[in-house]
Each structure stands twice: as C-alpha cells, then as structure tokens.
mmCIF file of C-alpha atoms (C1' of nucleotides) in Angstrom:
data_model
loop_
_atom_site.group_PDB
_atom_site.id
_atom_site.type_symbol
_atom_site.label_atom_id
_atom_site.label_comp_id
_atom_site.label_asym_id
_atom_site.label_seq_id
_atom_site.Cartn_x
_atom_site.Cartn_y
_atom_site.Cartn_z
ATOM 1 C CA MET A 1 22.271 -18.528 16.649
ATOM 2 C CA LYS A 2 25.145 -17.354 14.865
ATOM 3 C CA LYS A 3 23.688 -13.826 13.901
ATOM 4 C CA ILE A 4 25.799 -11.680 11.940
ATOM 5 C CA THR A 5 25.703 -7.835 10.918
ATOM 6 C CA ILE A 6 25.013 -6.483 7.419
ATOM 7 C CA GLY A 7 28.664 -5.766 6.882
ATOM 8 C CA GLU A 8 29.287 -9.446 7.483
ATOM 9 C CA ALA A 9 26.553 -10.188 5.378
ATOM 10 C CA ALA A 10 28.023 -8.358 2.697
ATOM 11 C CA ARG A 11 31.222 -9.795 2.826
ATOM 12 C CA GLN A 12 29.979 -13.573 2.944
ATOM 13 C CA SER A 13 27.176 -13.118 0.297
ATOM 14 C CA GLY A 14 29.126 -10.550 -2.309
ATOM 15 C CA VAL A 15 26.273 -8.421 -2.332
ATOM 16 C CA LYS A 16 27.081 -4.946 -1.537
ATOM 17 C CA VAL A 17 25.416 -3.394 1.591
ATOM 18 C CA PRO A 18 23.200 -0.723 0.312
ATOM 19 C CA THR A 19 22.106 -3.317 -2.536
ATOM 20 C CA ILE A 20 21.109 -5.739 0.725
ATOM 21 C CA ARG A 21 19.166 -2.760 2.397
ATOM 22 C CA TYR A 22 17.702 -2.206 -1.269
ATOM 23 C CA TYR A 23 16.634 -5.518 -1.502
ATOM 24 C CA GLU A 24 14.745 -5.744 1.613
ATOM 25 C CA GLY A 25 12.773 -2.563 0.774
ATOM 26 C CA ILE A 26 11.517 -3.963 -2.386
ATOM 27 C CA GLY A 27 10.365 -7.120 -0.634
ATOM 28 C CA LEU A 28 13.032 -9.466 -1.871
ATOM 29 C CA LEU A 29 14.753 -10.149 1.152
ATOM 30 C CA PRO A 30 12.862 -10.261 4.259
ATOM 31 C CA ALA A 31 13.337 -7.652 7.066
ATOM 32 C CA PRO A 32 15.423 -9.361 9.347
ATOM 33 C CA SER A 33 15.365 -8.669 13.354
ATOM 34 C CA ARG A 34 17.175 -5.741 15.000
ATOM 35 C CA SER A 35 19.596 -5.591 17.678
ATOM 36 C CA GLU A 36 19.192 -3.293 20.626
ATOM 37 C CA GLY A 37 20.723 -0.574 18.733
ATOM 38 C CA ASN A 38 18.699 -1.266 16.012
ATOM 39 C CA GLN A 39 21.010 -2.627 13.669
ATOM 40 C CA ARG A 40 19.988 -5.239 11.071
ATOM 41 C CA SER A 41 20.925 -8.908 12.486
ATOM 42 C CA TYR A 42 21.018 -11.761 9.750
ATOM 43 C CA GLU A 43 20.716 -15.584 9.866
ATOM 44 C CA PRO A 44 22.423 -18.245 7.870
ATOM 45 C CA SER A 45 19.104 -18.572 5.723
ATOM 46 C CA ASP A 46 19.095 -15.095 4.869
ATOM 47 C CA LEU A 47 22.855 -15.791 3.168
ATOM 48 C CA ASP A 48 21.111 -18.558 1.419
ATOM 49 C CA ARG A 49 18.289 -16.204 -0.145
ATOM 50 C CA LEU A 50 21.186 -13.517 -1.218
ATOM 51 C CA ALA A 51 23.223 -16.182 -2.317
ATOM 52 C CA PHE A 52 20.202 -17.107 -4.805
ATOM 53 C CA ILE A 53 19.472 -13.400 -5.536
ATOM 54 C CA ARG A 54 22.869 -12.745 -6.430
ATOM 55 C CA HIS A 55 23.271 -15.813 -8.702
ATOM 56 C CA ALA A 56 19.870 -15.188 -10.485
ATOM 57 C CA ARG A 57 20.753 -11.331 -10.989
ATOM 58 C CA GLU A 58 24.185 -12.485 -12.505
ATOM 59 C CA LEU A 59 22.455 -14.886 -14.929
ATOM 60 C CA GLY A 60 20.724 -11.599 -15.816
ATOM 61 C CA PHE A 61 17.131 -12.187 -14.469
ATOM 62 C CA GLU A 62 15.037 -8.951 -13.842
ATOM 63 C CA VAL A 63 13.939 -8.599 -10.017
ATOM 64 C CA GLU A 64 10.310 -9.561 -10.958
ATOM 65 C CA SER A 65 11.363 -12.895 -12.311
ATOM 66 C CA ILE A 66 13.593 -13.744 -9.329
ATOM 67 C CA ARG A 67 10.429 -12.500 -6.982
ATOM 68 C CA THR A 68 8.617 -15.463 -8.886
ATOM 69 C CA LEU A 69 11.454 -17.418 -8.663
ATOM 70 C CA LEU A 70 11.838 -17.235 -4.689
ATOM 71 C CA SER A 71 8.310 -17.388 -3.916
ATOM 72 C CA LEU A 72 8.415 -21.097 -6.016
ATOM 73 C CA GLN A 73 11.601 -21.908 -3.807
ATOM 74 C CA ASP A 74 9.387 -20.904 -0.829
ATOM 75 C CA ASN A 75 6.314 -23.466 -1.709
ATOM 76 C CA PRO A 76 8.436 -26.498 -2.923
ATOM 77 C CA GLY A 77 5.123 -28.623 -3.805
ATOM 78 C CA GLN A 78 4.060 -26.356 -6.633
ATOM 79 C CA SER A 79 4.624 -27.058 -10.442
ATOM 80 C CA CYS A 80 8.074 -25.919 -11.563
ATOM 81 C CA SER A 81 6.391 -24.846 -15.114
ATOM 82 C CA SER A 82 6.753 -21.022 -14.446
ATOM 83 C CA ALA A 83 10.445 -21.618 -13.303
ATOM 84 C CA ASP A 84 10.697 -23.591 -16.219
ATOM 85 C CA ALA A 85 9.356 -20.831 -18.369
ATOM 86 C CA ILE A 86 11.080 -17.868 -17.087
ATOM 87 C CA ALA A 87 14.682 -19.913 -17.371
ATOM 88 C CA LYS A 88 13.570 -20.542 -20.995
ATOM 89 C CA ALA A 89 12.334 -17.157 -21.941
ATOM 90 C CA ARG A 90 15.866 -15.698 -20.226
ATOM 91 C CA LEU A 91 17.423 -18.524 -22.425
ATOM 92 C CA ILE A 92 15.806 -16.884 -25.730
ATOM 93 C CA GLU A 93 17.095 -13.722 -24.647
ATOM 94 C CA VAL A 94 20.443 -14.795 -24.137
ATOM 95 C CA GLU A 95 20.580 -16.364 -27.708
ATOM 96 C CA GLN A 96 19.291 -13.095 -29.374
ATOM 97 C CA ARG A 97 21.786 -11.289 -27.489
ATOM 98 C CA ILE A 98 24.684 -13.317 -28.312
ATOM 99 C CA ARG A 99 23.491 -13.175 -32.127
ATOM 100 C CA SER A 100 23.394 -9.501 -32.126
ATOM 101 C CA LEU A 101 26.767 -8.987 -30.285
ATOM 102 C CA LEU A 102 28.256 -11.531 -32.975
ATOM 103 C CA ALA A 103 27.218 -8.932 -35.524
ATOM 104 C CA LEU A 104 28.473 -5.997 -33.674
ATOM 105 C CA LYS A 105 31.565 -7.656 -33.068
ATOM 106 C CA ALA A 106 32.209 -8.200 -36.781
ATOM 107 C CA GLU A 107 31.223 -4.575 -37.576
ATOM 108 C CA LEU A 108 33.400 -3.168 -35.014
ATOM 109 C CA GLU A 109 36.181 -5.394 -36.097
ATOM 110 C CA VAL A 110 36.122 -4.335 -39.859
ATOM 111 C CA MET A 111 36.059 -0.541 -38.464
ATOM 112 C CA VAL A 112 39.117 -1.068 -36.092
ATOM 113 C CA GLU A 113 41.080 -2.947 -38.626
ATOM 114 C CA GLY A 114 40.330 -0.167 -41.405
ATOM 115 C CA CYS A 115 41.790 2.542 -39.342
ATOM 116 C CA GLY A 116 45.008 3.428 -40.594
ATOM 117 C CA HIS A 117 45.784 5.593 -37.865
ATOM 118 C CA GLY A 118 45.926 8.522 -39.976
ATOM 119 C CA ARG A 119 43.783 11.436 -39.823
ATOM 120 C CA VAL A 120 39.994 11.697 -39.204
ATOM 121 C CA ASP A 121 39.052 12.200 -42.849
ATOM 122 C CA GLN A 122 40.278 8.826 -43.711
ATOM 123 C CA CYS A 123 39.297 6.893 -40.734
ATOM 124 C CA ARG A 124 37.179 3.780 -41.000
ATOM 125 C CA VAL A 125 35.612 4.007 -37.680
ATOM 126 C CA ILE A 126 34.030 7.419 -38.303
ATOM 127 C CA GLU A 127 33.054 6.630 -41.934
ATOM 128 C CA VAL A 128 31.145 3.265 -41.050
ATOM 129 C CA LEU A 129 29.338 4.706 -38.115
ATOM 130 C CA ALA A 130 28.515 8.119 -40.727
ATOM 131 C CA ASP A 131 27.065 5.536 -43.384
ATOM 132 C CA HIS A 132 25.348 2.619 -42.350
ATOM 133 C CA GLY A 133 25.502 1.079 -46.010
ATOM 134 C CA LYS A 134 28.919 0.605 -45.277
ATOM 135 C CA CYS A 135 27.860 -2.113 -42.345
ATOM 136 C CA MET A 136 29.088 -5.699 -43.293
ATOM 137 C CA HIS A 137 26.090 -7.165 -41.417
ATOM 138 C CA PRO A 138 22.304 -6.439 -41.425
ATOM 139 C CA HIS A 139 22.173 -6.656 -37.535
ATOM 140 C CA HIS A 140 19.960 -3.863 -37.198
ATOM 141 C CA MET B 1 16.374 24.982 -48.640
ATOM 142 C CA LYS B 2 14.382 21.811 -47.948
ATOM 143 C CA LYS B 3 13.819 22.095 -44.023
ATOM 144 C CA ILE B 4 11.788 19.487 -42.423
ATOM 145 C CA THR B 5 10.027 19.015 -39.344
ATOM 146 C CA ILE B 6 10.633 16.972 -36.536
ATOM 147 C CA GLY B 7 8.158 14.485 -37.197
ATOM 148 C CA GLU B 8 9.591 14.005 -40.581
ATOM 149 C CA ALA B 9 13.367 13.965 -39.573
ATOM 150 C CA ALA B 10 12.043 11.256 -36.918
ATOM 151 C CA ARG B 11 10.813 9.089 -39.865
ATOM 152 C CA GLN B 12 13.561 9.744 -41.922
ATOM 153 C CA SER B 13 16.263 8.909 -39.357
ATOM 154 C CA GLY B 14 14.492 6.327 -37.401
ATOM 155 C CA VAL B 15 15.108 8.020 -34.315
ATOM 156 C CA LYS B 16 12.053 8.955 -32.308
ATOM 157 C CA VAL B 17 10.854 12.534 -31.803
ATOM 158 C CA PRO B 18 11.237 12.604 -28.390
ATOM 159 C CA THR B 19 14.504 11.370 -28.462
ATOM 160 C CA ILE B 20 15.706 13.892 -30.918
ATOM 161 C CA ARG B 21 14.770 16.572 -28.217
ATOM 162 C CA TYR B 22 16.573 14.725 -25.847
ATOM 163 C CA TYR B 23 19.752 14.776 -28.054
ATOM 164 C CA GLU B 24 19.568 18.540 -28.623
ATOM 165 C CA GLY B 25 19.278 18.732 -24.500
ATOM 166 C CA ILE B 26 22.314 16.938 -23.950
ATOM 167 C CA GLY B 27 24.100 18.655 -26.861
ATOM 168 C CA LEU B 28 24.539 15.687 -29.184
ATOM 169 C CA LEU B 29 22.623 17.723 -31.770
ATOM 170 C CA PRO B 30 22.561 21.366 -32.670
ATOM 171 C CA ALA B 31 19.405 23.445 -31.773
ATOM 172 C CA PRO B 32 17.841 23.917 -35.073
ATOM 173 C CA SER B 33 16.533 26.861 -36.317
ATOM 174 C CA ARG B 34 12.608 27.375 -35.492
ATOM 175 C CA SER B 35 9.733 28.356 -37.590
ATOM 176 C CA GLU B 36 7.834 31.488 -36.986
ATOM 177 C CA GLY B 37 5.620 29.410 -34.913
ATOM 178 C CA ASN B 38 8.554 28.108 -32.605
ATOM 179 C CA GLN B 39 8.645 24.782 -34.351
ATOM 180 C CA ARG B 40 11.924 22.965 -34.868
ATOM 181 C CA SER B 41 13.226 22.950 -38.636
ATOM 182 C CA TYR B 42 16.006 20.504 -39.760
ATOM 183 C CA GLU B 43 18.233 20.644 -42.604
ATOM 184 C CA PRO B 44 19.816 17.641 -44.267
ATOM 185 C CA SER B 45 23.084 17.882 -42.410
ATOM 186 C CA ASP B 46 21.181 17.307 -39.232
ATOM 187 C CA LEU B 47 19.681 13.980 -40.588
ATOM 188 C CA ASP B 48 23.272 12.982 -41.464
ATOM 189 C CA ARG B 49 24.006 13.396 -37.980
ATOM 190 C CA LEU B 50 20.997 11.682 -36.312
ATOM 191 C CA ALA B 51 21.856 8.758 -38.583
ATOM 192 C CA PHE B 52 25.572 8.772 -36.962
ATOM 193 C CA ILE B 53 24.265 8.946 -33.776
ATOM 194 C CA ARG B 54 21.527 6.253 -34.180
ATOM 195 C CA HIS B 55 24.232 4.024 -35.655
ATOM 196 C CA ALA B 56 26.605 4.437 -33.146
ATOM 197 C CA ARG B 57 24.008 4.014 -30.316
ATOM 198 C CA GLU B 58 23.104 0.462 -32.109
ATOM 199 C CA LEU B 59 26.626 -0.405 -31.872
ATOM 200 C CA GLY B 60 26.484 0.362 -28.112
ATOM 201 C CA PHE B 61 28.438 3.212 -27.913
ATOM 202 C CA GLU B 62 27.878 5.339 -24.881
ATOM 203 C CA VAL B 63 26.521 8.910 -25.235
ATOM 204 C CA GLU B 64 29.785 10.446 -24.085
ATOM 205 C CA SER B 65 31.691 8.249 -26.737
ATOM 206 C CA ILE B 66 29.413 9.593 -29.441
ATOM 207 C CA ARG B 67 30.098 13.356 -28.238
ATOM 208 C CA THR B 68 33.814 12.349 -28.905
ATOM 209 C CA LEU B 69 33.026 10.478 -32.049
ATOM 210 C CA LEU B 70 30.949 13.500 -33.421
ATOM 211 C CA SER B 71 33.597 16.213 -32.501
ATOM 212 C CA LEU B 72 35.972 14.219 -34.551
ATOM 213 C CA GLN B 73 33.866 14.229 -37.200
ATOM 214 C CA ASP B 74 33.448 17.904 -36.933
ATOM 215 C CA ASN B 75 37.063 18.313 -37.187
ATOM 216 C CA PRO B 76 38.376 15.615 -39.813
ATOM 217 C CA GLY B 77 42.297 17.018 -39.934
ATOM 218 C CA GLN B 78 42.652 15.513 -36.393
ATOM 219 C CA SER B 79 44.393 12.216 -35.606
ATOM 220 C CA CYS B 80 41.700 9.605 -35.478
ATOM 221 C CA SER B 81 43.478 7.502 -32.595
ATOM 222 C CA SER B 82 40.728 8.671 -30.075
ATOM 223 C CA ALA B 83 38.180 7.269 -32.522
ATOM 224 C CA ASP B 84 40.435 4.188 -32.766
ATOM 225 C CA ALA B 85 40.616 3.868 -29.071
ATOM 226 C CA ILE B 86 36.941 4.218 -28.503
ATOM 227 C CA ALA B 87 36.217 1.440 -31.167
ATOM 228 C CA LYS B 88 38.828 -0.610 -29.601
ATOM 229 C CA ALA B 89 37.472 -0.363 -26.077
ATOM 230 C CA ARG B 90 34.049 -0.929 -27.416
ATOM 231 C CA LEU B 91 35.073 -4.095 -29.521
ATOM 232 C CA ILE B 92 36.775 -5.386 -25.857
ATOM 233 C CA GLU B 93 33.645 -4.936 -24.419
ATOM 234 C CA VAL B 94 31.547 -6.451 -26.712
ATOM 235 C CA GLU B 95 33.953 -9.440 -26.618
ATOM 236 C CA GLN B 96 33.848 -9.994 -22.845
ATOM 237 C CA ARG B 97 30.132 -9.989 -22.968
ATOM 238 C CA ILE B 98 29.760 -12.214 -25.534
ATOM 239 C CA ARG B 99 31.899 -14.683 -23.623
ATOM 240 C CA SER B 100 30.015 -14.288 -20.463
ATOM 241 C CA LEU B 101 26.772 -14.665 -22.251
ATOM 242 C CA LEU B 102 28.018 -17.853 -23.716
ATOM 243 C CA ALA B 103 28.807 -19.157 -20.264
ATOM 244 C CA LEU B 104 25.311 -17.977 -19.005
ATOM 245 C CA LYS B 105 23.876 -19.687 -22.163
ATOM 246 C CA ALA B 106 25.462 -23.119 -20.872
ATOM 247 C CA GLU B 107 24.275 -22.522 -17.612
ATOM 248 C CA LEU B 108 20.892 -21.897 -18.830
ATOM 249 C CA GLU B 109 20.376 -24.692 -20.963
ATOM 250 C CA VAL B 110 21.620 -27.181 -17.938
ATOM 251 C CA MET B 111 18.778 -25.811 -15.582
ATOM 252 C CA VAL B 112 16.222 -25.698 -18.540
ATOM 253 C CA GLU B 113 17.121 -29.511 -19.878
ATOM 254 C CA GLY B 114 16.978 -30.530 -16.031
ATOM 255 C CA CYS B 115 13.973 -29.397 -15.619
ATOM 256 C CA GLY B 116 11.417 -32.709 -15.292
ATOM 257 C CA HIS B 117 8.592 -30.570 -15.523
ATOM 258 C CA GLY B 118 7.565 -32.041 -12.392
ATOM 259 C CA ARG B 119 7.399 -30.133 -8.813
ATOM 260 C CA VAL B 120 9.724 -27.387 -7.563
ATOM 261 C CA ASP B 121 11.466 -29.408 -5.038
ATOM 262 C CA GLN B 122 12.844 -31.569 -8.047
ATOM 263 C CA CYS B 123 13.601 -28.411 -10.231
ATOM 264 C CA ARG B 124 17.107 -28.233 -11.696
ATOM 265 C CA VAL B 125 16.181 -24.624 -12.445
ATOM 266 C CA ILE B 126 15.578 -23.701 -8.454
ATOM 267 C CA GLU B 127 18.324 -26.053 -7.407
ATOM 268 C CA VAL B 128 21.117 -24.407 -9.703
ATOM 269 C CA LEU B 129 20.156 -20.991 -8.432
ATOM 270 C CA ALA B 130 20.112 -21.778 -5.078
ATOM 271 C CA ASP B 131 23.745 -23.340 -4.962
ATOM 272 C CA HIS B 132 26.230 -21.528 -7.210
ATOM 273 C CA GLY B 133 28.497 -25.098 -6.785
ATOM 274 C CA LYS B 134 26.336 -26.554 -9.235
ATOM 275 C CA CYS B 135 27.139 -24.303 -12.258
ATOM 276 C CA MET B 136 29.044 -25.705 -15.312
ATOM 277 C CA HIS B 137 31.091 -22.847 -15.622
ATOM 278 C CA PRO B 138 32.748 -20.203 -13.659
ATOM 279 C CA HIS B 139 31.405 -17.350 -15.379
ATOM 280 C CA HIS B 140 31.349 -15.322 -12.399
ATOM 281 C "C1'" DC C 1 -13.891 31.736 -41.620
ATOM 282 C "C1'" DC C 2 -14.367 27.873 -38.819
ATOM 283 C "C1'" DT C 3 -13.820 23.583 -36.925
ATOM 284 C "C1'" DA C 4 -11.186 19.107 -36.313
ATOM 285 C "C1'" DC C 5 -7.572 16.944 -35.675
ATOM 286 C "C1'" DA C 6 -2.549 15.760 -35.983
ATOM 287 C "C1'" DT C 7 1.531 17.534 -34.866
ATOM 288 C "C1'" DC C 8 4.080 20.566 -32.237
ATOM 289 C "C1'" DC C 9 5.832 23.076 -27.860
ATOM 290 C "C1'" DT C 10 7.896 22.761 -22.860
ATOM 291 C "C1'" DC C 11 7.976 20.654 -18.745
ATOM 292 C "C1'" DT C 12 8.207 17.132 -15.090
ATOM 293 C "C1'" DA C 13 7.931 12.517 -13.569
ATOM 294 C "C1'" DG C 14 8.959 7.602 -14.129
ATOM 295 C "C1'" DC C 15 11.672 3.382 -15.621
ATOM 296 C "C1'" DG C 16 15.258 -0.255 -13.715
ATOM 297 C "C1'" DA C 17 18.704 -1.651 -10.612
ATOM 298 C "C1'" DC C 18 21.250 0.313 -8.053
ATOM 299 C "C1'" DT C 19 24.898 3.927 -6.245
ATOM 300 C "C1'" DA C 20 26.514 8.161 -3.881
ATOM 301 C "C1'" DG C 21 26.378 11.424 -0.116
ATOM 302 C "C1'" DA C 22 24.485 14.025 3.919
ATOM 303 C "C1'" DG C 23 23.704 13.945 8.674
ATOM 304 C "C1'" DG C 24 23.279 10.924 12.277
ATOM 305 C "C1'" DT C 25 24.148 7.060 16.114
ATOM 306 C "C1'" DG C 26 26.051 2.681 17.964
ATOM 307 C "C1'" DC C 27 29.919 0.033 19.211
ATOM 308 C "C1'" DA C 28 34.519 -1.896 20.285
ATOM 309 C "C1'" DA C 29 39.359 -1.073 21.011
ATOM 310 C "C1'" DG C 30 43.072 1.743 23.025
ATOM 311 C "C1'" DC D 1 36.997 8.760 27.044
ATOM 312 C "C1'" DT D 2 37.721 9.220 22.652
ATOM 313 C "C1'" DT D 3 38.846 7.747 18.025
ATOM 314 C "C1'" DG D 4 36.959 5.739 14.174
ATOM 315 C "C1'" DC D 5 34.492 2.499 11.865
ATOM 316 C "C1'" DA D 6 30.320 0.424 10.950
ATOM 317 C "C1'" DC D 7 25.844 0.957 11.125
ATOM 318 C "C1'" DC D 8 21.163 3.754 10.554
ATOM 319 C "C1'" DT D 9 17.365 6.643 7.323
ATOM 320 C "C1'" DC D 10 16.698 9.734 4.064
ATOM 321 C "C1'" DT D 11 17.041 11.700 -0.699
ATOM 322 C "C1'" DA D 12 18.968 12.313 -4.912
ATOM 323 C "C1'" DG D 13 21.781 10.993 -8.818
ATOM 324 C "C1'" DT D 14 22.880 7.770 -12.567
ATOM 325 C "C1'" DC D 15 21.826 6.110 -18.079
ATOM 326 C "C1'" DG D 16 19.227 6.677 -21.959
ATOM 327 C "C1'" DC D 17 15.586 7.372 -23.050
ATOM 328 C "C1'" DT D 18 9.919 7.123 -22.500
ATOM 329 C "C1'" DA D 19 5.268 8.918 -20.877
ATOM 330 C "C1'" DG D 20 2.222 12.360 -19.397
ATOM 331 C "C1'" DA D 21 0.017 16.753 -18.619
ATOM 332 C "C1'" DG D 22 -1.367 20.952 -20.754
ATOM 333 C "C1'" DG D 23 -1.089 24.116 -24.099
ATOM 334 C "C1'" DA D 24 -0.113 26.549 -29.045
ATOM 335 C "C1'" DT D 25 0.566 25.606 -34.075
ATOM 336 C "C1'" DG D 26 -0.438 24.148 -38.770
ATOM 337 C "C1'" DT D 27 -3.232 22.051 -42.370
ATOM 338 C "C1'" DA D 28 -7.431 20.158 -44.782
ATOM 339 C "C1'" DG D 29 -12.087 19.927 -45.157
ATOM 340 C "C1'" DG D 30 -16.856 22.342 -45.257
#
DNA sequence: CCTACATCCTCTAGCGACTAGAGGTGCAAG
DNA sequence: CTTGCACCTCTAGTCGCTAGAGGATGTAGG
C-alpha cells in the first residue's frame, strides 16, 4: 500500500489541496481513510478519480454532470447513453460559445483598431460601447 | 422632464430591475432622484449609461473595467490609452478563450463520435475523461 | 372613497466552484 | 526540543447577479 498525503495527491493530480477537500465535502471524492493524527491518506484509485474530475472540469463540465459521469464510471455495465447525452449537450454549449466569442472578437477588433490613441472624445472604444448601433455584428 | 420609473427604465434598457438597483449599489449608476413616495425616478441620461453598461457586460468586460470605461466617458478630454488597454486586454482574453474552446470542441467531438451507444465499459466519453493521454490536443 | 392589483421599496440569502484566512494540531529534521 | 512546514476544521469572501420576504406606493375600476 503506497498511501499518500493530501499535499502529495495535490501535486500528482494538479488539483489544489483546498479543492480536494472541497470535492470530498460535496461528495465527488470519497472520504479517504485517516492517519493516526487524523490526516487524510489517499490511495492510487483516488488519484485516478481526481484526474477524471480535473479533466472533466477542464472540459467545462459542471459538477453535477461530473457526478453523473463518475457514477457511470463506477457502474460500467450500464448503457452509456446518458454519458453520451451529457457530452453532446456540452459540445453544443461549446459551439454556441465559440460562435458568440467570434462575434465579440470582431467587435473588439473594430474598437481597438479604430482607436487613434488620442483623446476619449474621439475614441472608438467608448463610442461603440455607448452606441450599440455601431456594432458590426448582431451578436446580442 | 420625462422622468421614468425603474420598471420603464428596465424595459427600455433591457437591464432587469434588480440589476439596475444592484448597479446603483455598487456605484456604476448614480443614485437617481426619488418621487414623493421614495420611488426611483430616472432621466434619459441614465438610460444611456445603462445601455453602455449593458453593452460592455455583453462584451464580457468586468464591472471594474466598466467602472474605468465609464469614468473615461465622463471625462472626455483625457487620453484614451486606458480604454484602449482595457479593450486590448479583453481582446486577448477572448482570443485565448476561443483557442481553448476550439481545442475542447475537437476533444468533445472525438468523445461523442467514438461513443458506440453501447455499455459504459466501451464508452469513449468515459474513457477519454479517465485518461487524459487519450486527448487529441494538448489544450491544458 | 374603497378595493384590487401591479409595481415599487429594503433587506437578506443563495447560486457555482472554488479561494482565503483564522486558529489550532501533527510531524520530521536539525 | 524547537523550528517550521503541512495538515486540520470552520467561516467568510469572491463575482455578478437572482430570488424571496415583508411591506409601501401608485393606479384603475366600481
């Protein structure tokens, strides 16, 4: 048994110490066994779970979705249709977000390029913000 | 004087009533005059300011940035270099976010396409989440 | 004038996903 | 034995709102 401390788990998983404790608190990560001095003591499988959570968070999945995905991982005989649905929903979200950010980028570029670095009353940045009609794209 | 109620201001600006009060509370919007019965009473210039704030929020500027942008708008004789800097910083943020979301999208697509709609133990969604090494792109 | 109802008021608490800090204990090295 | 870091629990703060309680005001109809 090569059990490790929470600090070591944080180093190996890339999840910060308080965040690991937080995940335990909300039930994403099982409460580990404790040392004599009441310190958390993790096993390798906990590191796998932490990596899973971290990766899912980086992909922007919400904690509730991760809860579902983890329970699917824990019961591998089930149908994966809910995992599929969660991932698909996230994909659609991401696609929408990209579209909206591209429109935003275009508008910000107009603002920045139009700035003659002079005084505020000729500044395109302020002007565009003040008058939505000056937007290039109907992103909102 | 065509003063309006907070509800009318909300309708015309597209900013919700509690949000308008919130903006007043944090000092983005000046406290308006009040009616005899202590109800807020807004002027057309307040609507302009609300539109400015709303537009800036839609572009993803933080409240603190908007505070700076508004104070620049209030003092139009100043140099617009800080407005320029704020907009440029936001543009860089947006560009980074787009890049990261595109990598994410690619990864989610692999997950979703690889799902054979069978059981979890053959599910690519769960598999990729569990093993970061299976990612197509080094987005994180 | 009275009543009904929408809108307004203030104040507090909640959201998600952490993060920061206070105040105290455990543990390994010098 | 003491120094100093890592650990413990607990509470409160972050951001930008949003929801709700509990009460006052404004307006339209009878």
